[in-house]
Amino acid sequence: MLKLTAIETSRQAVWAARQKGQQSGLVPTMGALHEGHYSLIREARARCDFVAVSVFVNPAQFGPNEDITAYPRTEAADLAACESLGVDLVFVPAVESIFPPNTLTNVVVSGLTERLCGLRRPGHFTGVATVVAKLFHILPTDVAFFGEKDYQQLQIVKRMVRDLDIPIDIVACPTIREPDGLAMSSRNVLLSTDERQRAASLSHALFRTRDRVLGGERDVATLTAAIRDEIKAAGPFDVDYVEIVDDQSLEPLTTIDRSARICLAARIGTVHLIDNIGVDVPPTG
Ligand code: PAF
C-alpha cells in the first residue's frame, strides 16, 4: 500500500492504474475510520482493481464556532485498517498543499446546500463541495463512494458532478448502524456513556416513523411532531431539525406523496449527530 502526501505523485499513481486498464475507485474520508468507512472501502474493493482512500480533515467545512481540533484523529489505526482492507493508495495531504495561501476558488452548489444542515452550518457544504472537487481532480478515479448517512452531502456531490461534468460515477452506500441502531459516525466516540445510550433514540424514531408512513400516515406535521416527542422523551437533546423532504431536491414536503427522506439533526451535549432514512410510497392521484 502506498501512503502519499504529494498531489502530483498521487495523481500519477491513479493515472498509472488507469493506463493499465484498471477500474479505479476513491473513498474520500476525514479519517477516524470506522465500520461505516470500511463498508465503503469494501464496496470499492469489490468493484474496482485500484482503490484510493483520502484522509484529510478539511478545515473548509468547519465553521468558526466548530472546533476542528476536537475532531478525532487516528492516523496509525486508519492506515492499518486501509492496509488490511487491501487499499492500494492512501492520500494524506497537508492542509497547506490542499489550501495554499491565496486560494480564491470555491465550489458553490446553490439551493441544495441551503437546506437542512446547510441552514445551521453556513458555508459547510461549500467547504465539502470544494474539497471533494479538488480530490476528484487530484485522484481522478472512475468511481467514488459516499455513504447515505450524510444524505445531503451525497446529493450535493452528485449534483456538483453533474453540473460540472466531472467524469466520475458516484456510488451511494447504505448507512451502517451499531447493534442498537445508532448510525456509525466518527463523532460517536465523543459521546459519554449516558449520551451514547440516549443517542439510539434518534434512529428508533426514524424507524418507527417509516413504519407509520408505510402503515398509511402521510401528514408530515403529524409525523415530525411524533419524532420530536420521541426524542424529547429520551432526555435532553437540542434538536436542530426534523424534516421530511423530497429525496432528490431535498425540498420539504407537507404530505408524503413521492420518494422521501426523513432527516434529523440533534446535539447531545456538544456532539452533533445526524441521521436519515428513506421511504418510498406509490405516487398518489
Ligand atoms: O464525509 C466526509 O467525511 C467529508 O465530508 C468528505 C466527503 C471526506 C469531505 O471532506
Short mmCIF file of C-alpha atoms and ligand atoms in Angstrom, two decimals:
data_model
loop_
_atom_site.label_atom_id
_atom_site.label_comp_id
_atom_site.label_asym_id
_atom_site.label_seq_id
_atom_site.Cartn_x
_atom_site.Cartn_y
_atom_site.Cartn_z
CA MET A 1 0.00 0.00 0.00
CA LEU A 2 1.28 3.44 -0.97
CA LYS A 3 0.96 6.27 1.55
CA LEU A 4 1.42 9.56 -0.29
CA THR A 5 1.22 13.17 0.76
CA ALA A 6 2.11 14.88 -2.53
CA ILE A 7 -0.59 15.82 -5.04
CA GLU A 8 1.35 15.11 -8.22
CA THR A 9 2.67 11.66 -7.27
CA SER A 10 -0.81 10.66 -6.07
CA ARG A 11 -2.38 11.77 -9.34
CA GLN A 12 0.28 9.83 -11.26
CA ALA A 13 -0.42 6.69 -9.23
CA VAL A 14 -4.10 6.85 -10.22
CA TRP A 15 -3.25 7.53 -13.87
CA ALA A 16 -0.78 4.61 -13.90
CA ALA A 17 -3.59 2.29 -12.76
CA ARG A 18 -5.99 3.68 -15.34
CA GLN A 19 -3.41 3.33 -18.11
CA LYS A 20 -3.16 -0.38 -17.25
CA GLY A 21 -6.90 -0.57 -17.89
CA GLN A 22 -7.75 -0.93 -14.20
CA GLN A 23 -11.07 0.28 -12.84
CA SER A 24 -10.22 2.78 -10.11
CA GLY A 25 -12.23 3.91 -7.09
CA LEU A 26 -11.91 6.63 -4.44
CA VAL A 27 -13.24 6.68 -0.87
CA PRO A 28 -12.89 10.25 0.45
CA THR A 29 -12.70 10.41 4.27
CA MET A 30 -11.68 12.66 7.13
CA GLY A 31 -10.04 9.71 8.92
CA ALA A 32 -11.11 8.26 12.29
CA LEU A 33 -12.22 5.32 10.18
CA HIS A 34 -14.93 3.03 11.49
CA GLU A 35 -17.17 0.24 10.20
CA GLY A 36 -19.10 2.76 8.07
CA HIS A 37 -15.93 3.70 6.17
CA TYR A 38 -14.84 0.06 6.00
CA SER A 39 -18.08 -0.77 4.21
CA LEU A 40 -17.33 1.93 1.61
CA ILE A 41 -13.80 0.60 1.16
CA ARG A 42 -15.08 -2.99 0.86
CA GLU A 43 -17.57 -1.87 -1.78
CA ALA A 44 -14.75 -0.07 -3.63
CA ARG A 45 -12.56 -3.17 -3.34
CA ALA A 46 -15.35 -5.37 -4.71
CA ARG A 47 -15.96 -3.12 -7.72
CA CYS A 48 -12.50 -1.74 -8.53
CA ASP A 49 -9.00 -3.01 -9.34
CA PHE A 50 -7.33 0.03 -7.77
CA VAL A 51 -8.67 1.61 -4.56
CA ALA A 52 -7.58 5.00 -3.20
CA VAL A 53 -8.64 6.41 0.18
CA SER A 54 -8.08 10.05 1.08
CA VAL A 55 -7.67 11.04 4.73
CA PHE A 56 -7.97 14.79 5.15
CA VAL A 57 -9.66 16.71 7.96
CA ASN A 58 -10.93 19.53 5.80
CA PRO A 59 -10.76 22.91 7.59
CA ALA A 60 -13.02 24.47 4.95
CA GLN A 61 -16.05 22.53 6.18
CA PHE A 62 -15.74 23.59 9.84
CA GLY A 63 -17.47 26.83 10.87
CA PRO A 64 -15.89 29.46 13.13
CA ASN A 65 -17.81 28.04 16.12
CA GLU A 66 -16.89 24.43 15.33
CA ASP A 67 -13.78 23.01 16.96
CA ILE A 68 -11.69 21.28 14.29
CA THR A 69 -9.10 20.35 16.94
CA ALA A 70 -11.77 18.23 18.69
CA TYR A 71 -12.26 16.12 15.55
CA PRO A 72 -10.89 12.63 16.32
CA ARG A 73 -7.58 11.75 14.62
CA THR A 74 -6.38 8.17 14.49
CA GLU A 75 -3.91 8.07 11.62
CA ALA A 76 -1.94 4.95 12.62
CA ALA A 77 -5.13 2.92 13.10
CA ASP A 78 -6.58 4.32 9.83
CA LEU A 79 -3.50 3.25 7.87
CA ALA A 80 -3.56 -0.22 9.45
CA ALA A 81 -7.26 -0.59 8.58
CA CYS A 82 -6.66 0.51 4.98
CA GLU A 83 -3.78 -1.94 4.67
CA SER A 84 -5.89 -4.84 5.97
CA LEU A 85 -8.78 -3.93 3.66
CA GLY A 86 -6.47 -4.10 0.63
CA VAL A 87 -6.34 -0.38 -0.21
CA ASP A 88 -3.73 0.49 -2.87
CA LEU A 89 -3.16 4.16 -2.11
CA VAL A 90 -3.83 6.32 0.95
CA PHE A 91 -3.59 10.03 0.23
CA VAL A 92 -2.78 12.00 3.39
CA PRO A 93 -2.11 15.58 2.30
CA ALA A 94 -1.07 18.53 4.45
CA VAL A 95 -3.56 21.38 4.81
CA GLU A 96 -1.17 23.78 3.03
CA SER A 97 -0.98 21.62 -0.08
CA ILE A 98 -4.78 21.39 -0.43
CA PHE A 99 -5.40 25.02 0.55
CA PRO A 100 -2.27 27.03 -0.20
CA PRO A 101 -2.36 30.68 0.89
CA ASN A 102 -4.32 32.85 -1.53
CA THR A 103 -6.73 30.11 -2.61
CA LEU A 104 -9.60 32.12 -4.11
CA THR A 105 -11.87 29.50 -5.68
CA ASN A 106 -14.84 27.74 -4.09
CA VAL A 107 -17.44 25.37 -5.48
CA VAL A 108 -20.93 26.57 -4.51
CA VAL A 109 -23.85 24.22 -5.16
CA SER A 110 -26.73 26.59 -4.55
CA GLY A 111 -30.17 25.54 -3.28
CA LEU A 112 -29.30 22.06 -2.06
CA THR A 113 -26.69 23.49 0.30
CA GLU A 114 -29.11 25.94 1.89
CA ARG A 115 -31.48 23.37 3.38
CA LEU A 116 -31.29 21.03 6.40
CA CYS A 117 -27.74 21.10 7.86
CA GLY A 118 -26.79 23.94 5.49
CA LEU A 119 -29.11 26.35 7.32
CA ARG A 120 -27.38 25.73 10.65
CA ARG A 121 -23.88 25.38 9.23
CA PRO A 122 -23.45 28.19 6.70
CA GLY A 123 -20.54 27.54 4.36
CA HIS A 124 -20.19 23.90 5.45
CA PHE A 125 -21.29 22.36 2.16
CA THR A 126 -19.29 24.82 0.09
CA GLY A 127 -16.27 23.58 2.04
CA VAL A 128 -17.30 19.99 1.32
CA ALA A 129 -18.00 20.55 -2.40
CA THR A 130 -14.74 22.46 -2.86
CA VAL A 131 -12.57 19.81 -1.26
CA VAL A 132 -14.40 16.94 -2.97
CA ALA A 133 -13.98 18.65 -6.37
CA LYS A 134 -10.27 19.05 -5.62
CA LEU A 135 -9.96 15.39 -4.55
CA PHE A 136 -11.68 14.30 -7.79
CA HIS A 137 -9.01 16.23 -9.73
CA ILE A 138 -6.08 15.07 -7.61
CA LEU A 139 -7.24 11.41 -7.62
CA PRO A 140 -9.08 11.13 -10.96
CA THR A 141 -10.65 7.72 -10.41
CA ASP A 142 -13.56 6.21 -12.37
CA VAL A 143 -15.83 5.90 -9.33
CA ALA A 144 -16.19 7.47 -5.87
CA PHE A 145 -18.06 6.01 -2.89
CA PHE A 146 -20.17 8.01 -0.41
CA GLY A 147 -22.38 6.92 2.50
CA GLU A 148 -26.10 7.64 2.67
CA LYS A 149 -25.57 8.61 6.33
CA ASP A 150 -24.54 12.05 5.00
CA TYR A 151 -27.51 12.14 2.65
CA GLN A 152 -27.43 15.88 1.92
CA GLN A 153 -23.70 15.69 1.19
CA LEU A 154 -24.34 12.78 -1.18
CA GLN A 155 -27.00 14.73 -3.13
CA ILE A 156 -24.73 17.80 -3.31
CA VAL A 157 -21.78 15.79 -4.60
CA LYS A 158 -23.97 14.08 -7.22
CA ARG A 159 -25.30 17.45 -8.35
CA MET A 160 -21.83 19.02 -8.50
CA VAL A 161 -20.55 16.13 -10.63
CA ARG A 162 -23.49 16.53 -12.97
CA ASP A 163 -23.32 20.32 -13.21
CA LEU A 164 -19.53 20.48 -13.67
CA ASP A 165 -19.34 17.42 -16.00
CA ILE A 166 -16.77 15.76 -13.75
CA PRO A 167 -16.09 12.33 -15.29
CA ILE A 168 -16.67 10.18 -12.21
CA ASP A 169 -19.52 7.88 -11.14
CA ILE A 170 -20.88 8.36 -7.63
CA VAL A 171 -21.90 5.19 -5.79
CA ALA A 172 -24.18 5.60 -2.75
CA CYS A 173 -23.68 3.06 0.03
CA PRO A 174 -26.18 2.30 2.83
CA THR A 175 -25.75 3.65 6.37
CA ILE A 176 -24.01 1.22 8.70
CA ARG A 177 -25.51 1.09 12.20
CA GLU A 178 -24.46 -0.06 15.66
CA PRO A 179 -26.47 -3.05 17.01
CA ASP A 180 -28.84 -0.61 18.80
CA GLY A 181 -29.48 1.32 15.57
CA LEU A 182 -27.21 4.36 16.08
CA ALA A 183 -25.73 5.41 12.74
CA MET A 184 -21.96 4.94 12.79
CA SER A 185 -20.09 8.23 12.91
CA SER A 186 -16.59 9.32 13.81
CA ARG A 187 -18.23 11.65 16.34
CA ASN A 188 -19.83 8.79 18.34
CA VAL A 189 -16.60 8.30 20.32
CA LEU A 190 -17.12 11.80 21.75
CA LEU A 191 -20.38 10.75 23.49
CA SER A 192 -20.41 9.96 27.22
CA THR A 193 -21.83 6.56 28.24
CA ASP A 194 -25.20 8.10 29.10
CA GLU A 195 -25.30 10.19 25.88
CA ARG A 196 -24.34 7.14 23.85
CA GLN A 197 -27.32 5.19 25.27
CA ARG A 198 -29.75 8.04 24.58
CA ALA A 199 -28.39 8.62 21.07
CA ALA A 200 -30.04 5.41 19.85
CA SER A 201 -33.44 7.10 20.23
CA LEU A 202 -32.73 9.10 17.04
CA SER A 203 -32.68 6.05 14.82
CA HIS A 204 -35.55 4.39 16.72
CA ALA A 205 -37.70 7.46 15.97
CA LEU A 206 -36.76 7.24 12.29
CA PHE A 207 -37.59 3.53 12.02
CA ARG A 208 -40.92 4.00 13.79
CA THR A 209 -41.79 6.89 11.50
CA ARG A 210 -41.00 4.90 8.39
CA ASP A 211 -43.32 2.17 9.69
CA ARG A 212 -46.07 4.75 10.28
CA VAL A 213 -45.68 6.05 6.71
CA LEU A 214 -45.80 2.51 5.34
CA GLY A 215 -48.88 1.99 7.53
CA GLY A 216 -50.64 4.87 5.77
CA GLU A 217 -49.81 8.09 7.68
CA ARG A 218 -48.78 10.74 5.13
CA ASP A 219 -49.09 14.01 7.05
CA VAL A 220 -45.61 15.45 7.60
CA ALA A 221 -46.58 17.74 10.51
CA THR A 222 -48.05 14.76 12.42
CA LEU A 223 -45.04 12.58 11.71
CA THR A 224 -42.37 15.15 12.58
CA ALA A 225 -44.19 16.16 15.81
CA ALA A 226 -44.14 12.49 16.87
CA ILE A 227 -40.40 12.27 16.14
CA ARG A 228 -39.70 15.38 18.24
CA ASP A 229 -41.81 13.96 21.11
CA GLU A 230 -39.99 10.65 20.97
CA ILE A 231 -36.56 12.29 21.01
CA LYS A 232 -37.60 14.61 23.83
CA ALA A 233 -38.79 11.65 25.90
CA ALA A 234 -35.27 10.16 25.66
CA GLY A 235 -33.72 13.10 27.56
CA PRO A 236 -32.10 16.45 26.85
CA PHE A 237 -31.32 16.95 23.17
CA ASP A 238 -31.06 20.17 21.17
CA VAL A 239 -32.98 19.24 18.06
CA ASP A 240 -31.67 21.24 15.06
CA TYR A 241 -34.28 19.97 12.64
CA VAL A 242 -36.66 17.15 11.86
CA GLU A 243 -37.80 17.28 8.24
CA ILE A 244 -39.29 15.05 5.60
CA VAL A 245 -38.02 16.06 2.17
CA ASP A 246 -38.14 15.06 -1.48
CA ASP A 247 -35.28 12.57 -1.77
CA GLN A 248 -33.67 14.32 -4.77
CA SER A 249 -34.34 18.07 -4.41
CA LEU A 250 -34.40 17.97 -0.58
CA GLU A 251 -37.38 20.33 -0.70
CA PRO A 252 -39.61 19.99 2.38
CA LEU A 253 -42.85 18.06 1.88
CA THR A 254 -46.14 18.63 3.68
CA THR A 255 -47.62 15.34 2.50
CA ILE A 256 -45.63 12.26 1.61
CA ASP A 257 -46.68 11.66 -2.00
CA ARG A 258 -43.34 10.58 -3.52
CA SER A 259 -39.98 9.06 -2.56
CA ALA A 260 -38.97 10.92 0.55
CA ARG A 261 -36.18 11.13 3.07
CA ILE A 262 -36.84 11.58 6.78
CA CYS A 263 -33.91 13.65 8.08
CA LEU A 264 -32.92 14.87 11.51
CA ALA A 265 -30.05 16.54 13.29
CA ALA A 266 -29.62 16.95 17.03
CA ARG A 267 -26.96 17.85 19.54
CA ILE A 268 -26.37 15.79 22.67
CA GLY A 269 -24.05 17.77 24.90
CA THR A 270 -21.50 19.13 22.44
CA VAL A 271 -21.84 16.32 19.90
CA HIS A 272 -23.70 16.99 16.67
CA LEU A 273 -25.44 13.87 15.28
CA ILE A 274 -27.36 13.44 12.04
CA ASP A 275 -29.38 10.56 10.68
CA ASN A 276 -31.90 9.87 7.92
CA ILE A 277 -33.94 7.11 6.38
CA GLY A 278 -35.62 6.68 3.00
CA VAL A 279 -39.29 5.92 2.47
CA ASP A 280 -40.84 5.01 -0.85
CA VAL A 281 -44.57 5.40 -1.31
CA PRO A 282 -46.51 4.91 -4.54
CA PRO A 283 -47.34 8.31 -6.13
CA THR A 284 -50.93 9.34 -5.37
CA GLY A 285 -53.55 10.58 -7.86
O1 PAF B 1 -17.92 12.79 4.65
C1 PAF B 1 -16.76 13.19 4.93
O2 PAF B 1 -16.00 12.54 5.63
C2 PAF B 1 -16.30 14.52 4.36
O3 PAF B 1 -17.33 15.45 4.32
C3 PAF B 1 -15.61 14.38 2.99
C4 PAF B 1 -16.58 13.87 1.93
C5 PAF B 1 -14.43 13.43 3.10
C6 PAF B 1 -15.11 15.75 2.54
O4 PAF B 1 -14.20 16.28 3.43
#
